[in-house]
mmCIF file of C-alpha atoms and ligand atoms in Angstrom:
data_model
loop_
_atom_site.group_PDB
_atom_site.id
_atom_site.type_symbol
_atom_site.label_atom_id
_atom_site.label_comp_id
_atom_site.label_asym_id
_atom_site.label_seq_id
_atom_site.Cartn_x
_atom_site.Cartn_y
_atom_site.Cartn_z
ATOM 1 C CA UNK C 1 0.000 0.000 0.000
ATOM 2 C CA UNK C 2 2.918 2.339 0.716
ATOM 3 C CA UNK C 3 3.883 2.530 -2.935
ATOM 4 C CA UNK C 4 0.647 4.355 -3.780
ATOM 5 C CA UNK C 5 1.097 8.051 -4.281
ATOM 6 C CA UNK C 6 -1.724 10.428 -3.472
ATOM 7 C CA UNK C 7 -1.492 12.378 -6.713
ATOM 8 C CA UNK C 8 -0.871 9.517 -9.102
ATOM 9 C CA UNK C 9 -3.591 7.209 -7.876
ATOM 10 C CA UNK C 10 -5.498 5.705 -10.785
ATOM 11 C CA UNK C 11 -9.171 4.830 -10.747
ATOM 12 C CA UNK C 12 -8.560 1.103 -10.587
ATOM 13 C CA UNK C 13 -6.077 1.606 -7.753
ATOM 14 C CA UNK C 14 -8.547 3.492 -5.595
ATOM 15 C CA UNK C 15 -11.159 0.814 -6.334
ATOM 16 C CA UNK C 16 -8.703 -1.875 -5.248
ATOM 17 C CA UNK C 17 -7.956 0.014 -2.052
ATOM 18 C CA UNK C 18 -11.639 0.418 -1.229
ATOM 19 C CA UNK C 19 -12.331 -3.295 -1.781
ATOM 20 C CA UNK C 20 -9.210 -4.156 0.217
ATOM 21 C CA UNK C 21 -10.372 -1.999 3.116
ATOM 22 C CA UNK C 22 -13.842 -3.541 3.007
ATOM 23 C CA UNK C 23 -12.448 -7.085 2.975
ATOM 24 C CA UNK C 24 -10.263 -6.313 5.986
ATOM 25 C CA UNK C 25 -13.316 -5.030 7.862
ATOM 26 C CA UNK C 26 -15.786 -7.869 7.433
ATOM 27 C CA UNK C 27 -17.220 -6.385 4.237
ATOM 28 C CA UNK C 28 -19.024 -3.532 5.914
ATOM 29 C CA UNK C 29 -17.688 -0.125 6.920
ATOM 30 C CA UNK C 30 -19.015 3.323 7.638
ATOM 31 C CA UNK C 31 -18.423 5.682 4.732
ATOM 32 C CA UNK C 32 -16.757 8.095 7.155
ATOM 33 C CA UNK C 33 -14.327 5.403 8.347
ATOM 34 C CA UNK C 34 -13.486 4.437 4.788
ATOM 35 C CA UNK C 35 -12.774 8.036 3.782
ATOM 36 C CA UNK C 36 -10.670 8.595 6.907
ATOM 37 C CA UNK C 37 -8.525 5.567 6.205
ATOM 38 C CA UNK C 38 -7.908 6.478 2.557
ATOM 39 C CA UNK C 39 -7.632 10.253 2.757
ATOM 40 C CA UNK C 40 -3.849 10.136 3.211
ATOM 41 C CA UNK C 41 -3.596 8.211 -0.082
ATOM 42 C CA UNK C 42 -6.167 9.913 -2.266
ATOM 43 C CA UNK C 43 -8.186 13.094 -2.539
ATOM 44 C CA UNK C 44 -11.809 13.120 -1.439
ATOM 45 C CA UNK C 45 -13.031 13.361 -5.023
ATOM 46 C CA UNK C 46 -10.910 10.356 -6.046
ATOM 47 C CA UNK C 47 -12.304 8.316 -3.162
ATOM 48 C CA UNK C 48 -15.892 9.267 -4.032
ATOM 49 C CA UNK C 49 -15.244 8.501 -7.695
ATOM 50 C CA UNK C 50 -13.970 5.068 -6.679
ATOM 51 C CA UNK C 51 -17.043 4.446 -4.544
ATOM 52 C CA UNK C 52 -19.314 5.449 -7.432
ATOM 53 C CA UNK C 53 -17.500 3.187 -9.889
ATOM 54 C CA UNK C 54 -17.738 0.199 -7.569
ATOM 55 C CA UNK C 55 -21.405 0.919 -6.940
ATOM 56 C CA UNK C 56 -22.104 1.058 -10.658
ATOM 57 C CA UNK C 57 -20.334 -2.278 -11.107
ATOM 58 C CA UNK C 58 -22.542 -3.733 -8.384
ATOM 59 C CA UNK C 59 -19.566 -4.682 -6.217
ATOM 60 C CA UNK C 60 -20.523 -2.476 -3.320
ATOM 61 C CA UNK C 61 -23.776 -1.148 -1.935
ATOM 62 C CA UNK C 62 -24.336 2.034 0.036
ATOM 63 C CA UNK C 63 -26.989 2.214 2.668
ATOM 64 C CA UNK C 64 -28.207 4.639 5.291
ATOM 65 C CA UNK C 65 -28.659 3.502 8.853
ATOM 66 C CA UNK C 66 -29.986 6.018 11.351
ATOM 67 C CA UNK C 67 -28.441 8.999 9.516
ATOM 68 C CA UNK C 68 -25.050 7.341 8.933
ATOM 69 C CA UNK C 69 -23.826 6.048 5.615
ATOM 70 C CA UNK C 70 -22.428 2.539 5.319
ATOM 71 C CA UNK C 71 -20.793 0.698 2.482
ATOM 72 C CA UNK C 72 -21.000 -3.045 2.078
ATOM 73 C CA UNK C 73 -18.998 -5.270 -0.238
ATOM 74 C CA UNK C 74 -21.164 -7.699 -2.142
ATOM 75 C CA UNK C 75 -19.109 -10.459 -3.598
ATOM 76 C CA UNK C 76 -20.128 -11.031 -7.208
ATOM 77 C CA UNK C 77 -19.270 -14.743 -7.168
ATOM 78 C CA UNK C 78 -21.680 -15.810 -4.519
ATOM 79 C CA UNK C 79 -25.370 -16.326 -5.268
ATOM 80 C CA UNK C 80 -26.173 -15.834 -1.634
ATOM 81 C CA UNK C 81 -27.639 -12.564 -0.497
ATOM 82 C CA UNK C 82 -25.878 -10.478 2.080
ATOM 83 C CA UNK C 83 -27.946 -10.074 5.221
ATOM 84 C CA UNK C 84 -27.010 -7.217 7.460
ATOM 85 C CA UNK C 85 -28.660 -6.457 10.731
ATOM 86 C CA UNK C 86 -28.239 -3.191 12.562
ATOM 87 C CA UNK C 87 -29.230 -2.582 16.136
ATOM 88 C CA UNK C 88 -29.623 1.119 16.778
ATOM 89 C CA UNK C 89 -29.776 2.187 20.412
ATOM 90 C CA UNK C 90 -32.129 5.136 20.719
ATOM 91 C CA UNK C 91 -30.673 6.036 24.139
ATOM 92 C CA UNK C 92 -26.877 6.260 23.520
ATOM 93 C CA UNK C 93 -27.244 6.385 19.691
ATOM 94 C CA UNK C 94 -24.684 3.609 19.245
ATOM 95 C CA UNK C 95 -25.026 1.287 16.306
ATOM 96 C CA UNK C 96 -24.114 -2.371 16.292
ATOM 97 C CA UNK C 97 -24.151 -4.531 13.249
ATOM 98 C CA UNK C 98 -24.193 -8.250 12.692
ATOM 99 C CA UNK C 99 -23.886 -10.337 9.613
ATOM 100 C CA UNK C 100 -26.472 -13.029 9.888
ATOM 101 C CA UNK C 101 -26.530 -16.338 8.126
ATOM 102 C CA UNK C 102 -29.811 -17.320 9.615
ATOM 103 C CA UNK C 103 -31.826 -19.839 7.636
ATOM 104 C CA UNK C 104 -35.055 -18.064 8.595
ATOM 105 C CA UNK C 105 -33.771 -14.886 6.967
ATOM 106 C CA UNK C 106 -32.636 -16.797 3.884
ATOM 107 C CA UNK C 107 -36.156 -18.176 3.681
ATOM 108 C CA UNK C 108 -37.602 -14.658 3.531
ATOM 109 C CA UNK C 109 -35.490 -13.753 0.505
ATOM 110 C CA UNK C 110 -36.419 -17.054 -1.181
ATOM 111 C CA UNK C 111 -40.097 -16.294 -0.612
ATOM 112 C CA UNK C 112 -39.691 -12.795 -1.966
ATOM 113 C CA UNK C 113 -38.059 -14.217 -5.078
ATOM 114 C CA UNK C 114 -40.866 -16.721 -5.495
ATOM 115 C CA UNK C 115 -43.785 -14.347 -4.968
ATOM 116 C CA UNK C 116 -42.454 -11.069 -6.295
ATOM 117 C CA UNK C 117 -39.775 -12.256 -8.745
ATOM 118 C CA UNK C 118 -37.297 -10.038 -7.011
ATOM 119 C CA UNK C 119 -33.771 -11.350 -6.508
ATOM 120 C CA UNK C 120 -32.402 -9.887 -3.266
ATOM 121 C CA UNK C 121 -28.656 -9.364 -3.218
ATOM 122 C CA UNK C 122 -28.545 -7.313 -0.091
ATOM 123 C CA UNK C 123 -30.976 -7.311 2.797
ATOM 124 C CA UNK C 124 -30.835 -4.749 5.525
ATOM 125 C CA UNK C 125 -32.601 -5.140 8.827
ATOM 126 C CA UNK C 126 -32.676 -2.163 11.142
ATOM 127 C CA UNK C 127 -33.852 -2.633 14.715
ATOM 128 C CA UNK C 128 -34.337 0.357 16.981
ATOM 129 C CA UNK C 129 -34.398 0.009 20.720
ATOM 130 C CA UNK C 130 -32.239 -0.009 23.832
ATOM 131 C CA UNK C 131 -28.786 -1.629 23.919
ATOM 132 C CA UNK C 132 -27.497 -3.916 26.659
ATOM 133 C CA UNK C 133 -25.451 -1.190 28.391
ATOM 134 C CA UNK C 134 -28.302 1.293 28.412
ATOM 135 C CA UNK C 135 -30.730 -1.354 29.560
ATOM 136 C CA UNK C 136 -28.432 -2.095 32.484
ATOM 137 C CA UNK C 137 -28.043 1.591 33.299
ATOM 138 C CA UNK C 138 -31.770 2.213 33.119
ATOM 139 C CA UNK C 139 -32.309 -0.677 35.491
ATOM 140 C CA UNK C 140 -29.733 0.479 38.040
ATOM 141 C CA UNK C 141 -31.006 4.078 37.771
ATOM 142 C CA UNK C 142 -34.524 3.000 38.540
ATOM 143 C CA UNK C 143 -33.174 1.034 41.506
ATOM 144 C CA UNK C 144 -31.339 4.149 42.747
ATOM 145 C CA UNK C 145 -34.512 6.137 42.258
ATOM 146 C CA UNK C 146 -36.404 3.707 44.430
ATOM 147 C CA UNK C 147 -33.703 3.992 47.083
ATOM 148 C CA UNK C 148 -33.973 7.796 46.941
ATOM 149 C CA UNK C 149 -37.703 7.614 47.327
ATOM 150 C CA UNK C 150 -37.269 5.464 50.404
ATOM 151 C CA UNK C 151 -34.636 7.864 51.760
ATOM 152 C CA UNK C 152 -36.967 10.784 51.161
ATOM 153 C CA UNK C 153 -39.696 9.009 53.016
ATOM 154 C CA UNK C 154 -37.285 8.411 55.875
ATOM 155 C CA UNK C 155 -36.237 12.057 55.933
ATOM 156 C CA UNK C 156 -39.798 13.269 55.880
ATOM 157 C CA UNK C 157 -40.474 11.072 58.866
ATOM 158 C CA UNK C 158 -37.396 12.505 60.589
ATOM 159 C CA UNK C 159 -38.523 16.051 59.844
ATOM 160 C CA UNK C 160 -42.031 15.408 61.003
HETATM 161 ZN ZN1 ZN W 1 -27.357 2.342 24.357
#
């Protein structure tokens, strides 16, 4: 990678670098993260041009998840669809993603193909809710609240 020069980067080189970055990151990255990792090698316009080229070739797919842009690498060799699941915590705003190879999810895309004649290459599930950390914090906060209520009751007794 070190032999790439920022100014002399060709279109196919930037495409290679984008695919390389995606492959090293489980085939899904935030657009921001991708740009940040490549900006020392190529200009912003070169990076965006590379993304557009790869999108047009059908090698990558862009998607929006809770106001953030993500890019996924869809391997052209495999007939399998790429299932991506995002959990979006509405409390801390963190996003978690999983790649699922669940047979129940595969079944959904098979049914869609059968009934709607639509071949799904990329399936995005987005779940909004409360993450494990926030759930734990909410629980302990409500326990503290209860304690406070009890303390207040005690103090009101003491004052009375
Ligand atoms: Zn959270």
